[in-house]
Amino acid sequence: MIIQSTSPTAKSRRRNTLRWFYVFVIAAIVVFTLAAGSHAALQQGVLMAVGIVLAAAGIWSFVQFLKAADTHQKLINHDATSFAFAASLVLTLVFGLLQRFGFLLGASLLLPALMIALWSIGLILFSWRYQQ
Amino acid sequence: MKTRLRVLRAEKEWSQAELADSVGVTRQCINAIETGKYEPGLDLAFKIARTFGKNIEEVFLYEDG
């Protein structure tokens, strides 16, 4: 007997929303970096606006990813977010100290990128926990 | 909580992926339930039981402590 799938697109929806999240976030970081390096006020303003729109799209796709996730994936995501939060807290303190001594100046954009990288590592780590 | 999910699935000759698709979760989720690493919520437990045409108590066995 073959069982019928109740949600044939659920898997692809989860994958697509996660892919779009990474695309939007990387694009936003690139645009914000360009804006920070720009000297023309108008160009900087336009780039900042584009960056904000891309970041908002990233948040929207993240929310869509969470909506498409099942309860087990939400648990993994919760663990990954906790891991990213704790690690970011520690690294923020380290960065703060380094900046105080004149290192890593202008690295403010590094923090959101770092949080997302840590969250991604957390997703992989906590997914492994449930595998055989 | 113990589960008879693996036995019931074997009886029906369904793969983890087939069962996962039918109840709208990932194969990894079904695997985690079978190995006792994850306890499903009521909604998912009912969905799984209904897929097998059984009551929830016939699939999941609650143990005190």
JSON list of C-alpha atoms in Angstrom, two decimals:
[
{"chain": "A", "resi": 1, "resn": "MET", "atom": "CA", "xyz": [0.00, 0.00, 0.00]},
{"chain": "A", "resi": 2, "resn": "ILE", "atom": "CA", "xyz": [1.29, 3.42, -0.91]},
{"chain": "A", "resi": 3, "resn": "ILE", "atom": "CA", "xyz": [0.57, 6.25, 1.51]},
{"chain": "A", "resi": 4, "resn": "GLN", "atom": "CA", "xyz": [-0.43, 9.63, 0.18]},
{"chain": "A", "resi": 5, "resn": "SER", "atom": "CA", "xyz": [1.65, 12.68, 0.92]},
{"chain": "A", "resi": 6, "resn": "THR", "atom": "CA", "xyz": [-0.30, 15.45, 2.68]},
{"chain": "A", "resi": 7, "resn": "SER", "atom": "CA", "xyz": [2.25, 18.14, 1.91]},
{"chain": "A", "resi": 8, "resn": "PRO", "atom": "CA", "xyz": [4.22, 17.44, -1.26]},
{"chain": "A", "resi": 9, "resn": "THR", "atom": "CA", "xyz": [5.66, 20.95, -1.37]},
{"chain": "A", "resi": 10, "resn": "ALA", "atom": "CA", "xyz": [6.51, 21.31, 2.34]},
{"chain": "A", "resi": 11, "resn": "LYS", "atom": "CA", "xyz": [10.06, 20.02, 1.93]},
{"chain": "A", "resi": 12, "resn": "SER", "atom": "CA", "xyz": [10.83, 22.26, -1.05]},
{"chain": "A", "resi": 13, "resn": "ARG", "atom": "CA", "xyz": [9.21, 25.22, 0.70]},
{"chain": "A", "resi": 14, "resn": "ARG", "atom": "CA", "xyz": [11.46, 24.74, 3.73]},
{"chain": "A", "resi": 15, "resn": "ARG", "atom": "CA", "xyz": [14.56, 24.48, 1.54]},
{"chain": "A", "resi": 16, "resn": "ASN", "atom": "CA", "xyz": [13.63, 27.44, -0.66]},
{"chain": "A", "resi": 17, "resn": "THR", "atom": "CA", "xyz": [12.86, 29.78, 2.23]},
{"chain": "A", "resi": 18, "resn": "LEU", "atom": "CA", "xyz": [16.21, 28.92, 3.85]},
{"chain": "A", "resi": 19, "resn": "ARG", "atom": "CA", "xyz": [18.03, 29.47, 0.55]},
{"chain": "A", "resi": 20, "resn": "TRP", "atom": "CA", "xyz": [16.33, 32.84, 0.08]},
{"chain": "A", "resi": 21, "resn": "PHE", "atom": "CA", "xyz": [17.21, 33.79, 3.66]},
{"chain": "A", "resi": 22, "resn": "TYR", "atom": "CA", "xyz": [20.92, 33.25, 2.97]},
{"chain": "A", "resi": 23, "resn": "VAL", "atom": "CA", "xyz": [20.72, 35.05, -0.40]},
{"chain": "A", "resi": 24, "resn": "PHE", "atom": "CA", "xyz": [19.02, 38.13, 1.12]},
{"chain": "A", "resi": 25, "resn": "VAL", "atom": "CA", "xyz": [21.33, 38.26, 4.14]},
{"chain": "A", "resi": 26, "resn": "ILE", "atom": "CA", "xyz": [24.52, 37.94, 2.07]},
{"chain": "A", "resi": 27, "resn": "ALA", "atom": "CA", "xyz": [23.22, 40.57, -0.37]},
{"chain": "A", "resi": 28, "resn": "ALA", "atom": "CA", "xyz": [22.31, 42.91, 2.52]},
{"chain": "A", "resi": 29, "resn": "ILE", "atom": "CA", "xyz": [25.77, 42.55, 4.09]},
{"chain": "A", "resi": 30, "resn": "VAL", "atom": "CA", "xyz": [27.46, 43.24, 0.73]},
{"chain": "A", "resi": 31, "resn": "VAL", "atom": "CA", "xyz": [25.28, 46.32, 0.13]},
{"chain": "A", "resi": 32, "resn": "PHE", "atom": "CA", "xyz": [25.83, 47.65, 3.67]},
{"chain": "A", "resi": 33, "resn": "THR", "atom": "CA", "xyz": [29.58, 47.14, 3.25]},
{"chain": "A", "resi": 34, "resn": "LEU", "atom": "CA", "xyz": [29.48, 49.08, -0.04]},
{"chain": "A", "resi": 35, "resn": "ALA", "atom": "CA", "xyz": [27.43, 51.82, 1.65]},
{"chain": "A", "resi": 36, "resn": "ALA", "atom": "CA", "xyz": [29.96, 52.07, 4.49]},
{"chain": "A", "resi": 37, "resn": "GLY", "atom": "CA", "xyz": [32.78, 52.48, 1.95]},
{"chain": "A", "resi": 38, "resn": "SER", "atom": "CA", "xyz": [30.92, 55.03, -0.19]},
{"chain": "A", "resi": 39, "resn": "HIS", "atom": "CA", "xyz": [31.85, 58.72, 0.10]},
{"chain": "A", "resi": 40, "resn": "ALA", "atom": "CA", "xyz": [28.96, 60.22, -1.93]},
{"chain": "A", "resi": 41, "resn": "ALA", "atom": "CA", "xyz": [26.01, 60.99, 0.37]},
{"chain": "A", "resi": 42, "resn": "LEU", "atom": "CA", "xyz": [23.34, 60.22, -2.24]},
{"chain": "A", "resi": 43, "resn": "GLN", "atom": "CA", "xyz": [24.94, 56.93, -3.22]},
{"chain": "A", "resi": 44, "resn": "GLN", "atom": "CA", "xyz": [25.34, 56.00, 0.44]},
{"chain": "A", "resi": 45, "resn": "GLY", "atom": "CA", "xyz": [21.67, 56.78, 1.11]},
{"chain": "A", "resi": 46, "resn": "VAL", "atom": "CA", "xyz": [20.47, 54.69, -1.83]},
{"chain": "A", "resi": 47, "resn": "LEU", "atom": "CA", "xyz": [22.71, 51.77, -0.84]},
{"chain": "A", "resi": 48, "resn": "MET", "atom": "CA", "xyz": [21.51, 51.96, 2.77]},
{"chain": "A", "resi": 49, "resn": "ALA", "atom": "CA", "xyz": [17.88, 51.92, 1.60]},
{"chain": "A", "resi": 50, "resn": "VAL", "atom": "CA", "xyz": [18.53, 48.90, -0.64]},
{"chain": "A", "resi": 51, "resn": "GLY", "atom": "CA", "xyz": [20.34, 47.19, 2.25]},
{"chain": "A", "resi": 52, "resn": "ILE", "atom": "CA", "xyz": [17.39, 47.77, 4.59]},
{"chain": "A", "resi": 53, "resn": "VAL", "atom": "CA", "xyz": [14.97, 46.33, 2.02]},
{"chain": "A", "resi": 54, "resn": "LEU", "atom": "CA", "xyz": [17.22, 43.28, 1.55]},
{"chain": "A", "resi": 55, "resn": "ALA", "atom": "CA", "xyz": [17.55, 42.81, 5.33]},
{"chain": "A", "resi": 56, "resn": "ALA", "atom": "CA", "xyz": [13.75, 43.05, 5.69]},
{"chain": "A", "resi": 57, "resn": "ALA", "atom": "CA", "xyz": [13.37, 40.45, 2.94]},
{"chain": "A", "resi": 58, "resn": "GLY", "atom": "CA", "xyz": [15.84, 38.25, 4.85]},
{"chain": "A", "resi": 59, "resn": "ILE", "atom": "CA", "xyz": [13.76, 38.53, 8.02]},
{"chain": "A", "resi": 60, "resn": "TRP", "atom": "CA", "xyz": [10.59, 37.79, 6.05]},
{"chain": "A", "resi": 61, "resn": "SER", "atom": "CA", "xyz": [12.13, 34.64, 4.51]},
{"chain": "A", "resi": 62, "resn": "PHE", "atom": "CA", "xyz": [13.36, 33.55, 7.96]},
{"chain": "A", "resi": 63, "resn": "VAL", "atom": "CA", "xyz": [9.82, 33.85, 9.33]},
{"chain": "A", "resi": 64, "resn": "GLN", "atom": "CA", "xyz": [8.55, 31.85, 6.33]},
{"chain": "A", "resi": 65, "resn": "PHE", "atom": "CA", "xyz": [11.19, 29.20, 7.06]},
{"chain": "A", "resi": 66, "resn": "LEU", "atom": "CA", "xyz": [10.00, 28.95, 10.67]},
{"chain": "A", "resi": 67, "resn": "LYS", "atom": "CA", "xyz": [6.36, 28.73, 9.54]},
{"chain": "A", "resi": 68, "resn": "ALA", "atom": "CA", "xyz": [7.19, 25.89, 7.13]},
{"chain": "A", "resi": 69, "resn": "ALA", "atom": "CA", "xyz": [9.24, 23.99, 9.74]},
{"chain": "A", "resi": 70, "resn": "ASP", "atom": "CA", "xyz": [7.75, 21.06, 11.65]},
{"chain": "A", "resi": 71, "resn": "THR", "atom": "CA", "xyz": [7.95, 20.87, 15.46]},
{"chain": "A", "resi": 72, "resn": "HIS", "atom": "CA", "xyz": [11.17, 18.85, 15.35]},
{"chain": "A", "resi": 73, "resn": "GLN", "atom": "CA", "xyz": [12.88, 21.39, 13.09]},
{"chain": "A", "resi": 74, "resn": "LYS", "atom": "CA", "xyz": [11.63, 24.18, 15.34]},
{"chain": "A", "resi": 75, "resn": "LEU", "atom": "CA", "xyz": [13.31, 22.43, 18.27]},
{"chain": "A", "resi": 76, "resn": "ILE", "atom": "CA", "xyz": [16.58, 22.19, 16.30]},
{"chain": "A", "resi": 77, "resn": "ASN", "atom": "CA", "xyz": [16.22, 25.85, 15.33]},
{"chain": "A", "resi": 78, "resn": "HIS", "atom": "CA", "xyz": [15.63, 26.82, 18.97]},
{"chain": "A", "resi": 79, "resn": "ASP", "atom": "CA", "xyz": [18.83, 25.00, 20.01]},
{"chain": "A", "resi": 80, "resn": "ALA", "atom": "CA", "xyz": [20.76, 26.62, 17.14]},
{"chain": "A", "resi": 81, "resn": "THR", "atom": "CA", "xyz": [19.49, 30.10, 18.05]},
{"chain": "A", "resi": 82, "resn": "SER", "atom": "CA", "xyz": [20.43, 29.59, 21.70]},
{"chain": "A", "resi": 83, "resn": "PHE", "atom": "CA", "xyz": [23.90, 28.46, 20.65]},
{"chain": "A", "resi": 84, "resn": "ALA", "atom": "CA", "xyz": [24.32, 31.46, 18.31]},
{"chain": "A", "resi": 85, "resn": "PHE", "atom": "CA", "xyz": [23.09, 33.86, 21.00]},
{"chain": "A", "resi": 86, "resn": "ALA", "atom": "CA", "xyz": [25.48, 32.56, 23.67]},
{"chain": "A", "resi": 87, "resn": "ALA", "atom": "CA", "xyz": [28.46, 32.41, 21.29]},
{"chain": "A", "resi": 88, "resn": "SER", "atom": "CA", "xyz": [27.69, 35.91, 19.94]},
{"chain": "A", "resi": 89, "resn": "LEU", "atom": "CA", "xyz": [27.56, 37.27, 23.48]},
{"chain": "A", "resi": 90, "resn": "VAL", "atom": "CA", "xyz": [31.02, 35.90, 24.23]},
{"chain": "A", "resi": 91, "resn": "LEU", "atom": "CA", "xyz": [32.46, 37.05, 20.89]},
{"chain": "A", "resi": 92, "resn": "THR", "atom": "CA", "xyz": [30.91, 40.52, 21.28]},
{"chain": "A", "resi": 93, "resn": "LEU", "atom": "CA", "xyz": [32.80, 40.89, 24.54]},
{"chain": "A", "resi": 94, "resn": "VAL", "atom": "CA", "xyz": [36.00, 39.71, 22.85]},
{"chain": "A", "resi": 95, "resn": "PHE", "atom": "CA", "xyz": [35.48, 42.12, 19.91]},
{"chain": "A", "resi": 96, "resn": "GLY", "atom": "CA", "xyz": [34.74, 44.95, 22.36]},
{"chain": "A", "resi": 97, "resn": "LEU", "atom": "CA", "xyz": [37.99, 44.32, 24.15]},
{"chain": "A", "resi": 98, "resn": "LEU", "atom": "CA", "xyz": [39.94, 44.06, 20.89]},
{"chain": "A", "resi": 99, "resn": "GLN", "atom": "CA", "xyz": [38.43, 47.33, 19.63]},
{"chain": "A", "resi": 100, "resn": "ARG", "atom": "CA", "xyz": [39.32, 49.00, 22.91]},
{"chain": "A", "resi": 101, "resn": "PHE", "atom": "CA", "xyz": [42.94, 48.17, 22.17]},
{"chain": "A", "resi": 102, "resn": "GLY", "atom": "CA", "xyz": [42.69, 49.45, 18.60]},
{"chain": "A", "resi": 103, "resn": "PHE", "atom": "CA", "xyz": [42.02, 46.19, 16.73]},
{"chain": "A", "resi": 104, "resn": "LEU", "atom": "CA", "xyz": [39.09, 45.33, 14.44]},
{"chain": "A", "resi": 105, "resn": "LEU", "atom": "CA", "xyz": [37.94, 48.95, 14.07]},
{"chain": "A", "resi": 106, "resn": "GLY", "atom": "CA", "xyz": [34.90, 49.33, 11.80]},
{"chain": "A", "resi": 107, "resn": "ALA", "atom": "CA", "xyz": [33.93, 45.70, 12.24]},
{"chain": "A", "resi": 108, "resn": "SER", "atom": "CA", "xyz": [30.33, 46.49, 13.27]},
{"chain": "A", "resi": 109, "resn": "LEU", "atom": "CA", "xyz": [28.99, 44.65, 10.21]},
{"chain": "A", "resi": 110, "resn": "LEU", "atom": "CA", "xyz": [30.86, 41.58, 11.29]},
{"chain": "A", "resi": 111, "resn": "LEU", "atom": "CA", "xyz": [28.52, 40.86, 14.20]},
{"chain": "A", "resi": 112, "resn": "PRO", "atom": "CA", "xyz": [25.27, 40.10, 12.29]},
{"chain": "A", "resi": 113, "resn": "ALA", "atom": "CA", "xyz": [27.28, 38.01, 9.80]},
{"chain": "A", "resi": 114, "resn": "LEU", "atom": "CA", "xyz": [28.87, 36.18, 12.69]},
{"chain": "A", "resi": 115, "resn": "MET", "atom": "CA", "xyz": [25.50, 35.54, 14.37]},
{"chain": "A", "resi": 116, "resn": "ILE", "atom": "CA", "xyz": [24.09, 34.06, 11.16]},
{"chain": "A", "resi": 117, "resn": "ALA", "atom": "CA", "xyz": [27.21, 31.94, 10.67]},
{"chain": "A", "resi": 118, "resn": "LEU", "atom": "CA", "xyz": [26.93, 30.67, 14.25]},
{"chain": "A", "resi": 119, "resn": "TRP", "atom": "CA", "xyz": [23.21, 29.99, 13.80]},
{"chain": "A", "resi": 120, "resn": "SER", "atom": "CA", "xyz": [24.02, 27.96, 10.66]},
{"chain": "A", "resi": 121, "resn": "ILE", "atom": "CA", "xyz": [26.69, 26.00, 12.55]},
{"chain": "A", "resi": 122, "resn": "GLY", "atom": "CA", "xyz": [24.14, 25.44, 15.33]},
{"chain": "A", "resi": 123, "resn": "LEU", "atom": "CA", "xyz": [21.59, 24.09, 12.83]},
{"chain": "A", "resi": 124, "resn": "ILE", "atom": "CA", "xyz": [24.14, 21.56, 11.55]},
{"chain": "A", "resi": 125, "resn": "LEU", "atom": "CA", "xyz": [25.34, 20.59, 15.04]},
{"chain": "A", "resi": 126, "resn": "PHE", "atom": "CA", "xyz": [21.88, 20.10, 16.53]},
{"chain": "A", "resi": 127, "resn": "SER", "atom": "CA", "xyz": [20.62, 18.26, 13.42]},
{"chain": "A", "resi": 128, "resn": "TRP", "atom": "CA", "xyz": [23.42, 15.73, 13.91]},
{"chain": "A", "resi": 129, "resn": "ARG", "atom": "CA", "xyz": [22.19, 15.09, 17.43]},
{"chain": "A", "resi": 130, "resn": "TYR", "atom": "CA", "xyz": [18.99, 13.50, 16.10]},
{"chain": "A", "resi": 131, "resn": "GLN", "atom": "CA", "xyz": [20.65, 11.39, 13.42]},
{"chain": "A", "resi": 132, "resn": "GLN", "atom": "CA", "xyz": [21.48, 7.75, 13.88]},
{"chain": "B", "resi": 1, "resn": "MET", "atom": "CA", "xyz": [7.51, 7.54, 26.28]},
{"chain": "B", "resi": 2, "resn": "LYS", "atom": "CA", "xyz": [7.95, 4.41, 24.17]},
{"chain": "B", "resi": 3, "resn": "THR", "atom": "CA", "xyz": [6.81, 4.03, 20.61]},
{"chain": "B", "resi": 4, "resn": "ARG", "atom": "CA", "xyz": [5.86, 1.12, 18.36]},
{"chain": "B", "resi": 5, "resn": "LEU", "atom": "CA", "xyz": [6.39, 3.28, 15.30]},
{"chain": "B", "resi": 6, "resn": "ARG", "atom": "CA", "xyz": [9.25, 1.27, 13.80]},
{"chain": "B", "resi": 7, "resn": "VAL", "atom": "CA", "xyz": [7.32, -2.01, 14.18]},
{"chain": "B", "resi": 8, "resn": "LEU", "atom": "CA", "xyz": [4.12, -0.59, 12.71]},
{"chain": "B", "resi": 9, "resn": "ARG", "atom": "CA", "xyz": [6.02, 1.00, 9.85]},
{"chain": "B", "resi": 10, "resn": "ALA", "atom": "CA", "xyz": [7.79, -2.28, 9.11]},
{"chain": "B", "resi": 11, "resn": "GLU", "atom": "CA", "xyz": [4.44, -4.10, 9.07]},
{"chain": "B", "resi": 12, "resn": "LYS", "atom": "CA", "xyz": [3.13, -1.68, 6.46]},
{"chain": "B", "resi": 13, "resn": "GLU", "atom": "CA", "xyz": [6.47, -1.75, 4.59]},
{"chain": "B", "resi": 14, "resn": "TRP", "atom": "CA", "xyz": [6.67, 2.04, 4.55]},
{"chain": "B", "resi": 15, "resn": "SER", "atom": "CA", "xyz": [9.96, 3.87, 4.49]},
{"chain": "B", "resi": 16, "resn": "GLN", "atom": "CA", "xyz": [10.68, 6.67, 6.96]},
{"chain": "B", "resi": 17, "resn": "ALA", "atom": "CA", "xyz": [10.55, 9.13, 4.06]},
{"chain": "B", "resi": 18, "resn": "GLU", "atom": "CA", "xyz": [7.10, 7.91, 2.95]},
{"chain": "B", "resi": 19, "resn": "LEU", "atom": "CA", "xyz": [5.67, 8.21, 6.44]},
{"chain": "B", "resi": 20, "resn": "ALA", "atom": "CA", "xyz": [7.34, 11.61, 6.90]},
{"chain": "B", "resi": 21, "resn": "ASP", "atom": "CA", "xyz": [5.80, 12.91, 3.66]},
{"chain": "B", "resi": 22, "resn": "SER", "atom": "CA", "xyz": [2.39, 11.62, 4.63]},
{"chain": "B", "resi": 23, "resn": "VAL", "atom": "CA", "xyz": [2.33, 13.43, 7.98]},
{"chain": "B", "resi": 24, "resn": "GLY", "atom": "CA", "xyz": [4.16, 16.54, 6.72]},
{"chain": "B", "resi": 25, "resn": "VAL", "atom": "CA", "xyz": [7.45, 16.29, 8.63]},
{"chain": "B", "resi": 26, "resn": "THR", "atom": "CA", "xyz": [11.05, 15.48, 7.72]},
{"chain": "B", "resi": 27, "resn": "ARG", "atom": "CA", "xyz": [12.46, 11.95, 7.54]},
{"chain": "B", "resi": 28, "resn": "GLN", "atom": "CA", "xyz": [14.89, 13.04, 10.25]},
{"chain": "B", "resi": 29, "resn": "CYS", "atom": "CA", "xyz": [11.92, 13.74, 12.54]},
{"chain": "B", "resi": 30, "resn": "ILE", "atom": "CA", "xyz": [10.49, 10.22, 12.07]},
{"chain": "B", "resi": 31, "resn": "ASN", "atom": "CA", "xyz": [13.94, 8.77, 12.72]},
{"chain": "B", "resi": 32, "resn": "ALA", "atom": "CA", "xyz": [14.32, 10.83, 15.91]},
{"chain": "B", "resi": 33, "resn": "ILE", "atom": "CA", "xyz": [10.90, 9.62, 17.17]},
{"chain": "B", "resi": 34, "resn": "GLU", "atom": "CA", "xyz": [11.75, 5.98, 16.42]},
{"chain": "B", "resi": 35, "resn": "THR", "atom": "CA", "xyz": [15.08, 6.18, 18.24]},
{"chain": "B", "resi": 36, "resn": "GLY", "atom": "CA", "xyz": [13.50, 7.93, 21.23]},
{"chain": "B", "resi": 37, "resn": "LYS", "atom": "CA", "xyz": [15.51, 11.13, 20.75]},
{"chain": "B", "resi": 38, "resn": "TYR", "atom": "CA", "xyz": [12.43, 13.24, 20.14]},
{"chain": "B", "resi": 39, "resn": "GLU", "atom": "CA", "xyz": [8.92, 13.06, 21.58]},
{"chain": "B", "resi": 40, "resn": "PRO", "atom": "CA", "xyz": [6.28, 14.35, 19.17]},
{"chain": "B", "resi": 41, "resn": "GLY", "atom": "CA", "xyz": [3.60, 16.84, 20.17]},
{"chain": "B", "resi": 42, "resn": "LEU", "atom": "CA", "xyz": [-0.05, 15.81, 20.35]},
{"chain": "B", "resi": 43, "resn": "ASP", "atom": "CA", "xyz": [-0.85, 17.07, 16.87]},
{"chain": "B", "resi": 44, "resn": "LEU", "atom": "CA", "xyz": [1.89, 15.01, 15.22]},
{"chain": "B", "resi": 45, "resn": "ALA", "atom": "CA", "xyz": [1.21, 11.97, 17.43]},
{"chain": "B", "resi": 46, "resn": "PHE", "atom": "CA", "xyz": [-2.45, 11.97, 16.36]},
{"chain": "B", "resi": 47, "resn": "LYS", "atom": "CA", "xyz": [-1.50, 12.40, 12.69]},
{"chain": "B", "resi": 48, "resn": "ILE", "atom": "CA", "xyz": [0.89, 9.44, 12.87]},
{"chain": "B", "resi": 49, "resn": "ALA", "atom": "CA", "xyz": [-1.66, 7.25, 14.67]},
{"chain": "B", "resi": 50, "resn": "ARG", "atom": "CA", "xyz": [-4.36, 8.12, 12.11]},
{"chain": "B", "resi": 51, "resn": "THR", "atom": "CA", "xyz": [-2.01, 7.34, 9.23]},
{"chain": "B", "resi": 52, "resn": "PHE", "atom": "CA", "xyz": [-1.72, 3.80, 10.65]},
{"chain": "B", "resi": 53, "resn": "GLY", "atom": "CA", "xyz": [-5.47, 3.68, 11.34]},
{"chain": "B", "resi": 54, "resn": "LYS", "atom": "CA", "xyz": [-4.83, 3.19, 15.05]},
{"chain": "B", "resi": 55, "resn": "ASN", "atom": "CA", "xyz": [-5.48, 4.94, 18.34]},
{"chain": "B", "resi": 56, "resn": "ILE", "atom": "CA", "xyz": [-2.70, 7.06, 19.75]},
{"chain": "B", "resi": 57, "resn": "GLU", "atom": "CA", "xyz": [-2.21, 4.61, 22.66]},
{"chain": "B", "resi": 58, "resn": "GLU", "atom": "CA", "xyz": [-1.50, 1.81, 20.19]},
{"chain": "B", "resi": 59, "resn": "VAL", "atom": "CA", "xyz": [1.41, 3.76, 18.73]},
{"chain": "B", "resi": 60, "resn": "PHE", "atom": "CA", "xyz": [2.79, 5.67, 21.71]},
{"chain": "B", "resi": 61, "resn": "LEU", "atom": "CA", "xyz": [3.09, 4.14, 25.16]},
{"chain": "B", "resi": 62, "resn": "TYR", "atom": "CA", "xyz": [3.36, 6.51, 28.09]},
{"chain": "B", "resi": 63, "resn": "GLU", "atom": "CA", "xyz": [5.48, 5.40, 31.02]},
{"chain": "B", "resi": 64, "resn": "ASP", "atom": "CA", "xyz": [5.62, 7.09, 34.43]},
{"chain": "B", "resi": 65, "resn": "GLY", "atom": "CA", "xyz": [8.99, 8.45, 35.47]}
]
